[in-house]
Amino acid sequence: MAKQAPLRCGVAGVGYLGQHHARIYGALKQTELVGVYDVSAKRAREVAKEHGGEVFDSIEALGEACDAVSVVTPTDLHHDVAIPLLERNCHLLIEKPITPTLEEAESIMQKAKEKGRIVQVGHIEHFNPVMAFLEKNVTDPRFITCDRLAPFKKRGIEVGVVLDLMIHDIGVILQLVKSPIARIDSVGVNVMTKTEDIANTRIAFENGCVANINTSRVSRKAVREIRVFQPNAYLSLNFAEQKGHLIRKGKLGLSKKDIPIEKGEPLMLELASFADAIQSQSNPKVDARLGATALEIAIQVTEQIRASM
């Protein structure tokens, strides 16, 4: 079987996160970094100098040169960047959330279908080795708690904390529970911005599982943890440190066991999976539909919060 040529990849938006997409495309065997685009030509030149590739002067020019592009711009620009890239037959990895509105998400999905292109959404925790363990070991979740706390940063504030951070955990929980939602109850407050900066939501599923998510982007310390309770077992895992423990009921009572997790860089695993999906013409692990479903729930949470703010 002939070896496939590396995918020609580019990055639209090379700020804090986009620079790492460029770095990884230049490092993976399945990909080569063709170039980058950013509204700041100076920033684009800096990233290209460090990681290789050309600096393109427009989204359209980047799209013409690439097989696949990561869209790592502010969320409110995702649609306007994605559509011209799809029109140039690029496969896309769009950082989460896919867009700020369901209408724009549907527009992207329609264009991708029309062009026969793959759209993967950057829900990075799905590629964290912790998630791989959860997917194998969570069989009948009854209660889930997620805590995602972060210090305040000026990036990402074009959306509230629900679309900025909580959507990660919404996506994880949907993947683990696999049941329709029966009820959502949410509260939140703004501290540093005009939108919610701290939020809590309780999601009740039709199968009886309940999930409670706490999120803040004005915390003194960073936390990314999940706890899952199911019959005869309790799992506690740390997404950031990629470690945790399992408490299980045994003959002599409860036993605690540290979870052996083979650590890895989630973004590198995510981009490698994206490249594999393109080359094998298979559905990506986090496709546009899953991204849109997570967005739909996040919007419901956001609307509940803002109705009471």
Tab-separated table of C-alpha atoms in Angstrom:
chain	number	residue	atom	x	y	z
A	1	MET	CA	0.000	0.000	0.000
A	2	ALA	CA	1.418	3.386	-1.029
A	3	LYS	CA	2.286	5.769	1.754
A	4	GLN	CA	-0.040	8.770	1.897
A	5	ALA	CA	1.462	12.196	1.360
A	6	PRO	CA	1.312	14.495	4.384
A	7	LEU	CA	-1.738	16.729	4.580
A	8	ARG	CA	-1.050	20.350	3.741
A	9	CYS	CA	-2.247	22.183	6.850
A	10	GLY	CA	-2.666	25.775	7.885
A	11	VAL	CA	-3.814	27.785	10.880
A	12	ALA	CA	-6.172	30.755	10.798
A	13	GLY	CA	-5.501	32.742	13.968
A	14	VAL	CA	-2.148	32.234	15.686
A	15	GLY	CA	-2.685	33.718	19.117
A	16	TYR	CA	-1.988	31.775	22.313
A	17	LEU	CA	-3.687	28.547	21.178
A	18	GLY	CA	-3.218	28.888	17.429
A	19	GLN	CA	0.561	28.930	17.754
A	20	HIS	CA	0.373	25.427	19.236
A	21	HIS	CA	-1.722	24.192	16.310
A	22	ALA	CA	1.058	25.485	14.036
A	23	ARG	CA	3.746	23.807	16.146
A	24	ILE	CA	1.984	20.445	16.084
A	25	TYR	CA	1.162	20.490	12.367
A	26	GLY	CA	4.879	20.990	11.803
A	27	ALA	CA	5.735	18.062	14.085
A	28	LEU	CA	3.222	15.350	13.108
A	29	LYS	CA	4.196	12.776	10.491
A	30	GLN	CA	0.738	12.937	8.837
A	31	THR	CA	0.882	16.703	8.319
A	32	GLU	CA	3.040	19.534	7.086
A	33	LEU	CA	2.577	23.154	8.089
A	34	VAL	CA	2.001	25.105	4.875
A	35	GLY	CA	1.398	28.422	6.561
A	36	VAL	CA	-0.592	30.717	8.808
A	37	TYR	CA	-2.886	33.712	8.653
A	38	ASP	CA	-3.585	36.275	11.378
A	39	VAL	CA	-5.069	39.759	11.403
A	40	SER	CA	-1.731	40.781	12.919
A	41	ALA	CA	0.823	40.244	10.168
A	42	LYS	CA	3.564	40.762	12.744
A	43	ARG	CA	2.244	37.929	14.886
A	44	ALA	CA	1.877	35.661	11.840
A	45	ARG	CA	5.500	36.323	10.876
A	46	GLU	CA	6.673	35.473	14.401
A	47	VAL	CA	4.859	32.128	14.421
A	48	ALA	CA	5.960	31.237	10.872
A	49	LYS	CA	9.556	32.048	11.751
A	50	GLU	CA	9.415	29.727	14.761
A	51	HIS	CA	7.411	26.831	13.319
A	52	GLY	CA	7.817	27.142	9.542
A	53	GLY	CA	5.423	27.733	6.692
A	54	GLU	CA	4.408	30.860	4.823
A	55	VAL	CA	2.517	33.915	5.994
A	56	PHE	CA	-0.672	34.353	3.947
A	57	ASP	CA	-2.314	37.737	3.493
A	58	SER	CA	-5.902	36.451	3.463
A	59	ILE	CA	-8.099	33.565	4.595
A	60	GLU	CA	-8.836	32.811	0.949
A	61	ALA	CA	-5.144	32.520	0.033
A	62	LEU	CA	-4.533	30.205	2.980
A	63	GLY	CA	-7.452	28.032	1.917
A	64	GLU	CA	-6.207	27.745	-1.667
A	65	ALA	CA	-2.889	26.336	-0.434
A	66	CYS	CA	-4.181	23.860	2.174
A	67	ASP	CA	-5.978	20.534	2.483
A	68	ALA	CA	-6.954	21.262	6.094
A	69	VAL	CA	-7.060	24.339	8.308
A	70	SER	CA	-7.472	24.936	12.027
A	71	VAL	CA	-9.794	27.858	12.780
A	72	VAL	CA	-8.466	29.360	16.012
A	73	THR	CA	-9.936	32.851	15.808
A	74	PRO	CA	-12.287	34.430	18.367
A	75	THR	CA	-15.590	32.531	18.486
A	76	ASP	CA	-17.641	35.320	16.928
A	77	LEU	CA	-15.488	35.075	13.764
A	78	HIS	CA	-15.645	31.285	13.317
A	79	HIS	CA	-18.447	31.307	10.754
A	80	ASP	CA	-17.007	34.083	8.618
A	81	VAL	CA	-13.628	32.322	8.544
A	82	ALA	CA	-14.957	28.775	8.078
A	83	ILE	CA	-17.242	29.403	5.084
A	84	PRO	CA	-14.585	30.733	2.653
A	85	LEU	CA	-12.252	27.903	3.697
A	86	LEU	CA	-14.949	25.301	3.017
A	87	GLU	CA	-15.648	26.948	-0.325
A	88	ARG	CA	-11.994	26.232	-1.144
A	89	ASN	CA	-12.478	22.575	-0.204
A	90	CYS	CA	-10.566	22.642	3.077
A	91	HIS	CA	-11.291	20.208	5.883
A	92	LEU	CA	-11.651	22.158	9.134
A	93	LEU	CA	-10.879	21.824	12.801
A	94	ILE	CA	-12.829	24.634	14.460
A	95	GLU	CA	-11.977	25.414	18.055
A	96	LYS	CA	-14.878	25.151	20.479
A	97	PRO	CA	-17.521	26.374	20.533
A	98	ILE	CA	-18.178	25.748	16.857
A	99	THR	CA	-19.924	29.153	16.637
A	100	PRO	CA	-21.816	31.435	19.050
A	101	THR	CA	-25.187	30.634	17.428
A	102	LEU	CA	-26.991	27.523	16.209
A	103	GLU	CA	-27.843	29.253	12.920
A	104	GLU	CA	-24.154	29.755	12.118
A	105	ALA	CA	-23.346	26.176	13.163
A	106	GLU	CA	-26.026	24.855	10.793
A	107	SER	CA	-24.654	27.045	8.011
A	108	ILE	CA	-21.182	25.531	8.451
A	109	MET	CA	-22.558	21.987	8.536
A	110	GLN	CA	-24.585	22.595	5.375
A	111	LYS	CA	-21.585	23.993	3.517
A	112	ALA	CA	-19.385	21.094	4.699
A	113	LYS	CA	-21.966	18.582	3.463
A	114	GLU	CA	-22.221	20.384	0.129
A	115	LYS	CA	-18.438	20.273	-0.301
A	116	GLY	CA	-17.921	16.801	1.157
A	117	ARG	CA	-15.516	18.130	3.784
A	118	ILE	CA	-14.866	17.030	7.371
A	119	VAL	CA	-15.493	19.484	10.199
A	120	GLN	CA	-14.125	18.553	13.607
A	121	VAL	CA	-14.774	20.723	16.659
A	122	GLY	CA	-11.975	21.349	19.151
A	123	HIS	CA	-13.436	19.847	22.302
A	124	ILE	CA	-9.952	18.982	23.488
A	125	GLU	CA	-10.904	17.047	26.630
A	126	HIS	CA	-12.286	14.280	24.393
A	127	PHE	CA	-8.659	13.579	23.461
A	128	ASN	CA	-7.281	13.814	26.987
A	129	PRO	CA	-6.078	10.353	28.129
A	130	VAL	CA	-8.406	10.813	31.123
A	131	MET	CA	-11.378	10.745	28.739
A	132	ALA	CA	-10.147	7.526	27.138
A	133	PHE	CA	-10.195	5.909	30.598
A	134	LEU	CA	-13.661	7.281	31.365
A	135	GLU	CA	-15.104	6.012	28.084
A	136	LYS	CA	-13.906	2.491	28.901
A	137	ASN	CA	-14.901	2.441	32.568
A	138	VAL	CA	-18.062	4.542	32.907
A	139	THR	CA	-20.887	2.099	32.213
A	140	ASP	CA	-23.874	3.318	34.243
A	141	PRO	CA	-23.317	6.863	35.537
A	142	ARG	CA	-25.834	8.010	38.145
A	143	PHE	CA	-24.270	11.284	39.313
A	144	ILE	CA	-21.474	13.358	37.776
A	145	THR	CA	-19.799	16.478	39.132
A	146	CYS	CA	-17.416	18.656	37.121
A	147	ASP	CA	-15.335	21.573	38.379
A	148	ARG	CA	-13.577	23.788	35.844
A	149	LEU	CA	-12.047	26.897	37.382
A	150	ALA	CA	-9.534	29.268	35.829
A	151	PRO	CA	-7.873	32.602	36.635
A	152	PHE	CA	-9.186	35.571	34.665
A	153	LYS	CA	-7.636	36.164	31.240
A	154	LYS	CA	-8.623	38.703	28.613
A	155	ARG	CA	-8.829	36.125	25.793
A	156	GLY	CA	-12.105	34.312	25.232
A	157	ILE	CA	-14.255	37.022	26.783
A	158	GLU	CA	-16.190	37.659	23.556
A	159	VAL	CA	-18.463	34.949	25.002
A	160	GLY	CA	-19.578	34.146	28.548
A	161	VAL	CA	-17.969	31.490	30.723
A	162	VAL	CA	-20.534	28.881	29.632
A	163	LEU	CA	-19.446	29.013	25.975
A	164	ASP	CA	-15.840	29.690	26.970
A	165	LEU	CA	-15.261	26.902	29.532
A	166	MET	CA	-18.374	25.016	30.657
A	167	ILE	CA	-19.005	23.718	27.144
A	168	HIS	CA	-15.979	21.424	27.595
A	169	ASP	CA	-17.736	19.572	30.411
A	170	ILE	CA	-21.092	19.601	28.655
A	171	GLY	CA	-19.472	17.753	25.748
A	172	VAL	CA	-17.760	15.252	28.055
A	173	ILE	CA	-20.972	14.532	29.964
A	174	LEU	CA	-23.028	14.054	26.788
A	175	GLN	CA	-20.492	11.495	25.607
A	176	LEU	CA	-20.586	9.575	28.904
A	177	VAL	CA	-24.320	9.630	29.685
A	178	LYS	CA	-25.797	9.072	26.203
A	179	SER	CA	-29.357	9.945	27.203
A	180	PRO	CA	-31.810	12.713	26.284
A	181	ILE	CA	-31.981	15.650	28.689
A	182	ALA	CA	-35.051	16.025	30.877
A	183	ARG	CA	-34.312	19.292	32.691
A	184	ILE	CA	-31.668	22.018	33.015
A	185	ASP	CA	-31.388	24.451	35.965
A	186	SER	CA	-28.701	27.127	35.910
A	187	VAL	CA	-27.436	30.137	37.838
A	188	GLY	CA	-24.563	32.532	37.262
A	189	VAL	CA	-23.068	35.946	37.970
A	190	ASN	CA	-20.829	38.422	36.201
A	191	VAL	CA	-17.714	39.701	37.957
A	192	MET	CA	-15.156	41.005	35.448
A	193	THR	CA	-17.215	41.220	32.249
A	194	LYS	CA	-20.755	42.058	31.161
A	195	THR	CA	-21.562	38.355	30.711
A	196	GLU	CA	-21.512	35.485	33.218
A	197	ASP	CA	-18.046	34.745	34.661
A	198	ILE	CA	-19.189	32.153	37.219
A	199	ALA	CA	-21.844	29.576	36.408
A	200	ASN	CA	-23.438	26.435	37.782
A	201	THR	CA	-25.815	24.114	36.001
A	202	ARG	CA	-27.640	20.951	36.994
A	203	ILE	CA	-28.592	18.680	34.111
A	204	ALA	CA	-31.076	15.867	34.707
A	205	PHE	CA	-31.197	13.136	32.064
A	206	GLU	CA	-34.139	10.953	31.154
A	207	ASN	CA	-32.256	7.821	32.258
A	208	GLY	CA	-32.027	9.187	35.817
A	209	CYS	CA	-28.451	10.431	35.744
A	210	VAL	CA	-27.817	13.919	37.138
A	211	ALA	CA	-24.791	16.089	36.322
A	212	ASN	CA	-23.679	19.163	38.256
A	213	ILE	CA	-21.171	21.526	36.618
A	214	ASN	CA	-19.334	24.367	38.376
A	215	THR	CA	-17.409	26.794	36.185
A	216	SER	CA	-15.499	29.998	36.873
A	217	ARG	CA	-13.015	32.140	34.983
A	218	VAL	CA	-12.269	34.366	37.967
A	219	SER	CA	-10.757	31.737	40.254
A	220	ARG	CA	-7.479	32.111	42.155
A	221	LYS	CA	-6.345	28.693	40.933
A	222	ALA	CA	-6.935	26.407	37.953
A	223	VAL	CA	-9.024	23.245	38.440
A	224	ARG	CA	-10.210	20.676	35.858
A	225	GLU	CA	-11.737	17.718	37.691
A	226	ILE	CA	-14.546	15.220	37.202
A	227	ARG	CA	-16.155	12.738	39.596
A	228	VAL	CA	-18.453	9.974	38.401
A	229	PHE	CA	-20.653	7.860	40.669
A	230	GLN	CA	-22.117	4.597	39.403
A	231	PRO	CA	-23.308	1.404	41.106
A	232	ASN	CA	-20.481	-0.090	43.189
A	233	ALA	CA	-17.868	2.411	42.004
A	234	TYR	CA	-16.725	6.039	42.235
A	235	LEU	CA	-14.180	7.598	39.865
A	236	SER	CA	-12.317	10.830	40.584
A	237	LEU	CA	-10.048	12.194	37.851
A	238	ASN	CA	-7.983	15.300	37.177
A	239	PHE	CA	-7.923	16.368	33.514
A	240	ALA	CA	-4.993	18.742	34.038
A	241	GLU	CA	-2.708	16.319	35.889
A	242	GLN	CA	-4.005	13.256	34.005
A	243	LYS	CA	-4.364	11.137	37.097
A	244	GLY	CA	-7.048	9.955	39.499
A	245	HIS	CA	-8.394	7.086	41.522
A	246	LEU	CA	-11.161	4.524	41.494
A	247	ILE	CA	-13.081	3.482	44.624
A	248	ARG	CA	-14.859	0.189	44.225
A	249	LYS	CA	-16.978	-2.005	46.454
A	250	GLY	CA	-15.293	-5.329	47.225
A	251	LYS	CA	-15.704	-8.293	49.537
A	252	LEU	CA	-13.902	-6.489	52.372
A	253	GLY	CA	-15.574	-3.101	51.846
A	254	LEU	CA	-14.355	-0.147	49.794
A	255	SER	CA	-10.985	-0.291	48.052
A	256	LYS	CA	-9.091	2.615	46.510
A	257	LYS	CA	-6.973	2.126	43.409
A	258	ASP	CA	-4.874	4.717	41.595
A	259	ILE	CA	-5.728	4.850	37.905
A	260	PRO	CA	-2.861	4.096	35.504
A	261	ILE	CA	-3.141	6.722	32.773
A	262	GLU	CA	-0.576	6.990	30.007
A	263	LYS	CA	-0.065	10.728	29.747
A	264	GLY	CA	-0.102	12.579	26.448
A	265	GLU	CA	-0.543	16.075	25.009
A	266	PRO	CA	-4.292	16.353	24.281
A	267	LEU	CA	-3.887	18.869	21.454
A	268	MET	CA	-1.377	16.686	19.651
A	269	LEU	CA	-3.685	13.674	20.050
A	270	GLU	CA	-6.586	15.787	18.787
A	271	LEU	CA	-4.805	17.019	15.657
A	272	ALA	CA	-3.439	13.546	14.905
A	273	SER	CA	-7.001	12.185	15.145
A	274	PHE	CA	-8.202	14.970	12.824
A	275	ALA	CA	-5.546	14.053	10.254
A	276	ASP	CA	-6.405	10.347	10.555
A	277	ALA	CA	-10.112	11.078	9.968
A	278	ILE	CA	-9.299	13.011	6.795
A	279	GLN	CA	-6.903	10.396	5.426
A	280	SER	CA	-9.238	7.490	6.221
A	281	GLN	CA	-12.337	9.466	5.151
A	282	SER	CA	-14.016	8.575	8.445
A	283	ASN	CA	-16.184	10.577	10.808
A	284	PRO	CA	-14.119	12.525	13.366
A	285	LYS	CA	-14.524	11.696	17.043
A	286	VAL	CA	-15.987	15.151	17.740
A	287	ASP	CA	-17.846	16.080	14.598
A	288	ALA	CA	-19.796	19.244	13.860
A	289	ARG	CA	-23.085	17.674	14.978
A	290	LEU	CA	-21.734	16.825	18.429
A	291	GLY	CA	-20.254	20.318	18.635
A	292	ALA	CA	-23.628	21.826	17.710
A	293	THR	CA	-25.434	19.695	20.318
A	294	ALA	CA	-23.052	20.861	23.037
A	295	LEU	CA	-23.577	24.427	21.803
A	296	GLU	CA	-27.366	24.056	21.955
A	297	ILE	CA	-27.224	23.013	25.613
A	298	ALA	CA	-24.690	25.729	26.430
A	299	ILE	CA	-27.021	28.326	24.904
A	300	GLN	CA	-29.921	27.048	27.033
A	301	VAL	CA	-27.744	27.366	30.143
A	302	THR	CA	-26.650	30.852	29.096
A	303	GLU	CA	-30.242	32.008	28.472
A	304	GLN	CA	-31.358	30.735	31.886
A	305	ILE	CA	-28.523	32.594	33.594
A	306	ARG	CA	-29.054	35.858	31.756
A	307	ALA	CA	-32.792	35.789	32.408
A	308	SER	CA	-32.040	36.102	36.123
A	309	MET	CA	-28.984	38.415	36.023
